[in-house]
CSV table of C-alpha atoms in Angstrom, one decimal:
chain,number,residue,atom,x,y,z
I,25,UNK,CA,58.8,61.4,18.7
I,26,UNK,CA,57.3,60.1,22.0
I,27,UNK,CA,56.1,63.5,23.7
I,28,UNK,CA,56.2,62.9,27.6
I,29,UNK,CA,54.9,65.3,30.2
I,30,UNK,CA,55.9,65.4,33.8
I,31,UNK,CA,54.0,67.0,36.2
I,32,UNK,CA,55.7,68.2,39.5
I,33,UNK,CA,54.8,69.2,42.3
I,34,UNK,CA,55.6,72.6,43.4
I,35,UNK,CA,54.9,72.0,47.6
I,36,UNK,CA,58.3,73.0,49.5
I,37,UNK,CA,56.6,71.4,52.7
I,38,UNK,CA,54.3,68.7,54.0
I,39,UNK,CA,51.6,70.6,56.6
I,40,UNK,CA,51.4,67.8,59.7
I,41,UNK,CA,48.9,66.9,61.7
I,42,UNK,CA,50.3,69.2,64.6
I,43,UNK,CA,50.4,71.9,62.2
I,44,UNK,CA,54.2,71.9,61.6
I,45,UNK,CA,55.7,72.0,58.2
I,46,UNK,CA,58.2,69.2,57.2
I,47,UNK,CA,60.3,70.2,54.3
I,48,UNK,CA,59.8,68.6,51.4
I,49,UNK,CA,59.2,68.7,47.6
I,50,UNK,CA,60.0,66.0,44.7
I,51,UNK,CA,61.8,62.8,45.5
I,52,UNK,CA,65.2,63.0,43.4
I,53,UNK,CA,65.1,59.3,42.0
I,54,UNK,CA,61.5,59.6,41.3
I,55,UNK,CA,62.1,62.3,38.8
I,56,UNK,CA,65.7,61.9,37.3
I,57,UNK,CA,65.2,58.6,36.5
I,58,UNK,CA,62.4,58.5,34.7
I,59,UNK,CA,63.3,61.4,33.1
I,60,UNK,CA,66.7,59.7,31.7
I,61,UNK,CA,65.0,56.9,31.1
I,62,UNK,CA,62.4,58.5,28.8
I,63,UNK,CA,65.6,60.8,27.6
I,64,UNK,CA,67.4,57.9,26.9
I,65,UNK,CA,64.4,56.4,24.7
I,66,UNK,CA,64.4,59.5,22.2
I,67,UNK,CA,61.5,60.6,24.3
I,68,UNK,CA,60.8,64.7,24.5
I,69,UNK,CA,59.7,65.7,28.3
I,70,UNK,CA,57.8,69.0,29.3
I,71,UNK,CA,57.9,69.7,33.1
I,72,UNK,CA,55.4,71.6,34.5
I,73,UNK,CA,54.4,72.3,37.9
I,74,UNK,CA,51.0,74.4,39.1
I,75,UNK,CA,52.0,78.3,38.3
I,76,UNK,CA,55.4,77.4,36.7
I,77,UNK,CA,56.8,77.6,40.1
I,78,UNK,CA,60.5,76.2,40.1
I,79,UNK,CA,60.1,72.4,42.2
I,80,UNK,CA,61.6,71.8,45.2
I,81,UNK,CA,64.2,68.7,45.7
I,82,UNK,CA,63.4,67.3,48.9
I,83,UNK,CA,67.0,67.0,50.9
I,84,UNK,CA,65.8,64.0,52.5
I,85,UNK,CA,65.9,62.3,49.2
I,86,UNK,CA,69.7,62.9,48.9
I,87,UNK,CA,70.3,61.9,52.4
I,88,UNK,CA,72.7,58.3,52.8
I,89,UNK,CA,69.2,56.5,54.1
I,90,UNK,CA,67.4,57.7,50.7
I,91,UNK,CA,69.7,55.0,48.7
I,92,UNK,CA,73.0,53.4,47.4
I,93,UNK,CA,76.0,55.7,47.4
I,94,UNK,CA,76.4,55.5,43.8
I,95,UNK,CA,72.5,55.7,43.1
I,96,UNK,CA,72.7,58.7,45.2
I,97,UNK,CA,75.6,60.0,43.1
I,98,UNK,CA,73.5,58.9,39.5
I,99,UNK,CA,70.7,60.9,40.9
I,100,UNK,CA,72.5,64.3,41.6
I,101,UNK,CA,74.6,64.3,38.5
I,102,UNK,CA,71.4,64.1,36.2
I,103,UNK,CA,69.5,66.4,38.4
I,104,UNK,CA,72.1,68.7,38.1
I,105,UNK,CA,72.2,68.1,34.1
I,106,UNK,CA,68.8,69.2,33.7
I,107,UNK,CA,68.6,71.6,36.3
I,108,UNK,CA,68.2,74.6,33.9
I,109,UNK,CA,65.0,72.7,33.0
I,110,UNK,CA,64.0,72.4,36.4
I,111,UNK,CA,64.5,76.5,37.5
I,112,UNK,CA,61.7,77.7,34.3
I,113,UNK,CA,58.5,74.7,34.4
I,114,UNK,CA,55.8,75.8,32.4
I,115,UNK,CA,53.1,76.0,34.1
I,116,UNK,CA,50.5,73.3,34.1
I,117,UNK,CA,47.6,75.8,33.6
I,118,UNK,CA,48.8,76.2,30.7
I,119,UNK,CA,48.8,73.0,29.3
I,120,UNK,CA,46.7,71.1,26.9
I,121,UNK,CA,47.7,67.3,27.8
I,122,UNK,CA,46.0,66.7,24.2
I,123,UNK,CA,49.2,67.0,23.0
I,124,UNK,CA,51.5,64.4,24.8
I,125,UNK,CA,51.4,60.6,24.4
I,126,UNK,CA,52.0,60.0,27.7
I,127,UNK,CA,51.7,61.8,31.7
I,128,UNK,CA,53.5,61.1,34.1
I,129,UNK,CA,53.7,62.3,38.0
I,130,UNK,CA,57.1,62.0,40.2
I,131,UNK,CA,56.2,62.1,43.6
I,132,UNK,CA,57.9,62.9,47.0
I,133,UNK,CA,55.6,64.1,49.5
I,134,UNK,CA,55.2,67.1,47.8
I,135,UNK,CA,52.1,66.2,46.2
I,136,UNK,CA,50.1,65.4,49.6
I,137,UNK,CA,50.6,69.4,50.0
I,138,UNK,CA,49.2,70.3,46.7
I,139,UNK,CA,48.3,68.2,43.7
I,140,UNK,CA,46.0,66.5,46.3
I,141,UNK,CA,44.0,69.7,46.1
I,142,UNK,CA,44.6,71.1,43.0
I,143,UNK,CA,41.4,71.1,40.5
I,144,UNK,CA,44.0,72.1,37.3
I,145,UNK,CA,45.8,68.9,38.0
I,146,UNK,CA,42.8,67.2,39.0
I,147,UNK,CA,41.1,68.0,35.6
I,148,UNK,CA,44.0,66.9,33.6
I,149,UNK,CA,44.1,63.3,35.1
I,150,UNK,CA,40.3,63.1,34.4
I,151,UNK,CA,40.6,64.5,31.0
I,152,UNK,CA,43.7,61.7,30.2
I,153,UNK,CA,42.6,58.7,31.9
I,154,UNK,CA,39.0,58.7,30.1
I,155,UNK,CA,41.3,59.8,26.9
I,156,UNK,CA,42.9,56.2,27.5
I,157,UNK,CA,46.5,57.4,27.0
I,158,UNK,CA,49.3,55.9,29.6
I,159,UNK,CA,49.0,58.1,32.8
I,160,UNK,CA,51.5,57.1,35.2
I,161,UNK,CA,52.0,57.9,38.9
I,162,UNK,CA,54.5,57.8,41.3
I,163,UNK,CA,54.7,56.7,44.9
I,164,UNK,CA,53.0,59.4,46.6
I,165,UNK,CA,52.2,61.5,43.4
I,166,UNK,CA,48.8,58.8,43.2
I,167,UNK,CA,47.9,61.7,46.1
I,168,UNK,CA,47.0,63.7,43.3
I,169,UNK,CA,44.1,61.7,41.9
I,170,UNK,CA,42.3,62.7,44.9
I,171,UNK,CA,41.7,66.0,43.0
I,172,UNK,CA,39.8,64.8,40.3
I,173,UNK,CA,36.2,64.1,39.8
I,174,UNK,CA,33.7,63.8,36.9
I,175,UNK,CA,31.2,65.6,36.2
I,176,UNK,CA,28.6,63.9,38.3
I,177,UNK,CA,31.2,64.3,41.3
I,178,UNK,CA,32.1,60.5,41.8
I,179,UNK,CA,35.9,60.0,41.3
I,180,UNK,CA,37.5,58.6,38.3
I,181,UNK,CA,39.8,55.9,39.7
I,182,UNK,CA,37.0,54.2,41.8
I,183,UNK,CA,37.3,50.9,40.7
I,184,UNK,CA,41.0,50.9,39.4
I,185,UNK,CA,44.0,48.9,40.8
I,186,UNK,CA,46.6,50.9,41.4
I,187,UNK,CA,49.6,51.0,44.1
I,188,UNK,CA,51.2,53.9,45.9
I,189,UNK,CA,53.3,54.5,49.0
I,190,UNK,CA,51.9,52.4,51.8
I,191,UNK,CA,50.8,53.2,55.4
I,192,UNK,CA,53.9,50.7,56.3
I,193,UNK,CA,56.1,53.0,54.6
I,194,UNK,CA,54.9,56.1,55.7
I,195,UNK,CA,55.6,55.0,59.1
I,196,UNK,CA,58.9,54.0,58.6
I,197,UNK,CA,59.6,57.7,58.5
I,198,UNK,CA,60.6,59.1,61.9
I,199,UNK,CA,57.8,62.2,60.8
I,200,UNK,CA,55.5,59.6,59.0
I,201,UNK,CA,53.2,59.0,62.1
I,202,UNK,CA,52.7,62.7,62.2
I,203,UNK,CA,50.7,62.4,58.9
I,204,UNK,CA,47.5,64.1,58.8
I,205,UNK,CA,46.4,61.5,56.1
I,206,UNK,CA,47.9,58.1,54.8
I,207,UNK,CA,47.9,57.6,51.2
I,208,UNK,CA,47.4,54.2,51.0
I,209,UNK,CA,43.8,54.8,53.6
I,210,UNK,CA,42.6,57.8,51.1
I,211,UNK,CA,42.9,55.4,47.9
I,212,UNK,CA,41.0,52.3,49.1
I,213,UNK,CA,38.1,54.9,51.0
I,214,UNK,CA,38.3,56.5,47.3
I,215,UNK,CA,37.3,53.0,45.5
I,216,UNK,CA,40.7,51.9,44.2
I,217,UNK,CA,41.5,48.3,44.4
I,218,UNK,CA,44.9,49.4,45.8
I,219,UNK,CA,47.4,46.8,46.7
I,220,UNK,CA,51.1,46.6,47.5
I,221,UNK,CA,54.3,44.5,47.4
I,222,UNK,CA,54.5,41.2,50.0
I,223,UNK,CA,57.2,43.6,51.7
I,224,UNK,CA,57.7,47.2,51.9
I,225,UNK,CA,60.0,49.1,50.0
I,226,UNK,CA,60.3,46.4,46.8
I,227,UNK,CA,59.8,48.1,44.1
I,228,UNK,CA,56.4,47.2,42.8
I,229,UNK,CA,54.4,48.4,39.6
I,230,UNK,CA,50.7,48.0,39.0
I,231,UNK,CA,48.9,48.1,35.2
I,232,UNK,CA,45.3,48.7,35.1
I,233,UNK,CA,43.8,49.8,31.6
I,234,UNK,CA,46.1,52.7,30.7
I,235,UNK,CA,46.7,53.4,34.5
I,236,UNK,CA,50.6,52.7,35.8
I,237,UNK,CA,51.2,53.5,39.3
I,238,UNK,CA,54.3,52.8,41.3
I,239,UNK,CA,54.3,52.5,44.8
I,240,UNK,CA,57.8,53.7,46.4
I,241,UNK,CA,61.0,55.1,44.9
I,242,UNK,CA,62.8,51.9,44.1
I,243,UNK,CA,59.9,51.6,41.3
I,244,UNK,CA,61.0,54.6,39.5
I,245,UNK,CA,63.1,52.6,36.9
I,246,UNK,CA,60.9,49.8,36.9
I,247,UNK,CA,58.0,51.9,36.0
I,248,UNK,CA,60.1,54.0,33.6
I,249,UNK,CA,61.3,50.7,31.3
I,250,UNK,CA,57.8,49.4,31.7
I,251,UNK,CA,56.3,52.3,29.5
I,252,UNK,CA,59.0,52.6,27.5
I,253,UNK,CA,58.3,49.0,26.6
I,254,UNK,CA,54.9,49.7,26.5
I,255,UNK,CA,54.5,52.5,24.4
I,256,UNK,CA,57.2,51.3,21.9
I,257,UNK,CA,54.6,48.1,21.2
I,258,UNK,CA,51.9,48.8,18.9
I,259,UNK,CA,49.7,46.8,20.4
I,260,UNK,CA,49.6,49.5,23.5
């Protein structure tokens, strides 16, 4: 069985650059479909967030401008299936990624509060990506690479092509100008060869090497089916 973990942010806010703190957390569709997806496939998923913490749903996710109606509706109903999973994450300190086939991190602005910073998480996405097993970010969950570095201190995505939420996007949130960083700014001063659909909010998935990023919520499936394709292909 295909052994999946999912690595959550537990942020309940976004720090801004006036020092206020936007609610936040994981973005609904970025985690329950994926999850179904992979649940769907046969696929086993651990969550785990940094100190087992329960993850917060971001509200804003849910709200009528986050989607479809009946998206909206898919979203809740499977969050709420696997919600008892949700209230007891182990915790990612405690976890050897050695033993999954494949990581992968939901985002939701969560992550710019603390997997951006984390050296736990940061150490597990250096440890998997030279391992060359599928590691595959989310929107702004690509935030979280930021944390890693090799041992010589040089960062282990320089050099990658990858995707994430753009500075366009961002903006389009009425808080989004308020940012204290943009993702999109950190990845290219990082090294990444970062690009981005011709418009924003397409959903748009990038595969470099065992690297699969994708860049805004409307991804989430698309990313999903992608490694289930993937990894049921022995050639991968």
């Amino acid at each position: 069985m295909t052994t999946v973990l999912f690595v959550v942010s537990a942020a309940d806010h976004w720090t801004l650059k006036d020092g206020s703190k936007h609610p936040s957390g994981f973005w609904g569709e970025e985690l329950a479909m994926p999850h179904k997806i992979f649940s769907e496939a046969g696929w086993d998923v651990t969550i785990a967030t940094p100190g087992g913490k329960a993850p917060t749903l971001d509200r804003l996710s849910m709200s009528r401008t986050a989607g479809r109606p009946s998206k909206l509706r898919e979203v809740a109903r499977y969050l709420d299936s696997i919600q008892s999973r949700l209230n007891s994450p182990e915790g990612l300190e405690n976890i050897d990624p050695d033993q999954f086939d494949l990581v992968f991190y939901p985002g939701g602005h969560g992550p710019m509060e603390d997997l951006a910073y984390d050296p736990v998480s940061g150490a597990l996405l250096t440890r998997v990506l030279r391992s060359g097993k599928p590691l595959a970010l989310l929107c702004h969950a690509p935030a979280a690479t930021l944390a890693a570095k090799n041992e010589d201190g040089t960062w282990p995505f320089a050099g990658y092509r990858m995707t994430g939420l753009s500075n366009t996007e961002e903006k389009l949130n009425s808080f989004g100008r308020k940012a204290p960083w943009f993702l999109e700014d950190r990845l290219r001063e990082g090294g990444a060869d970062y690009v981005k659909a011709r418009l924003p909010l397409l959903p748009f998935v990038v595969v470099d090497r065992n690297l699969y990023t994708g860049q805004n919520p409307t991804s989430s499936e698309r990313l999903a089916k992608r490694l289930v394709a993937d990894l049921a292909d022995p050639a991968h």
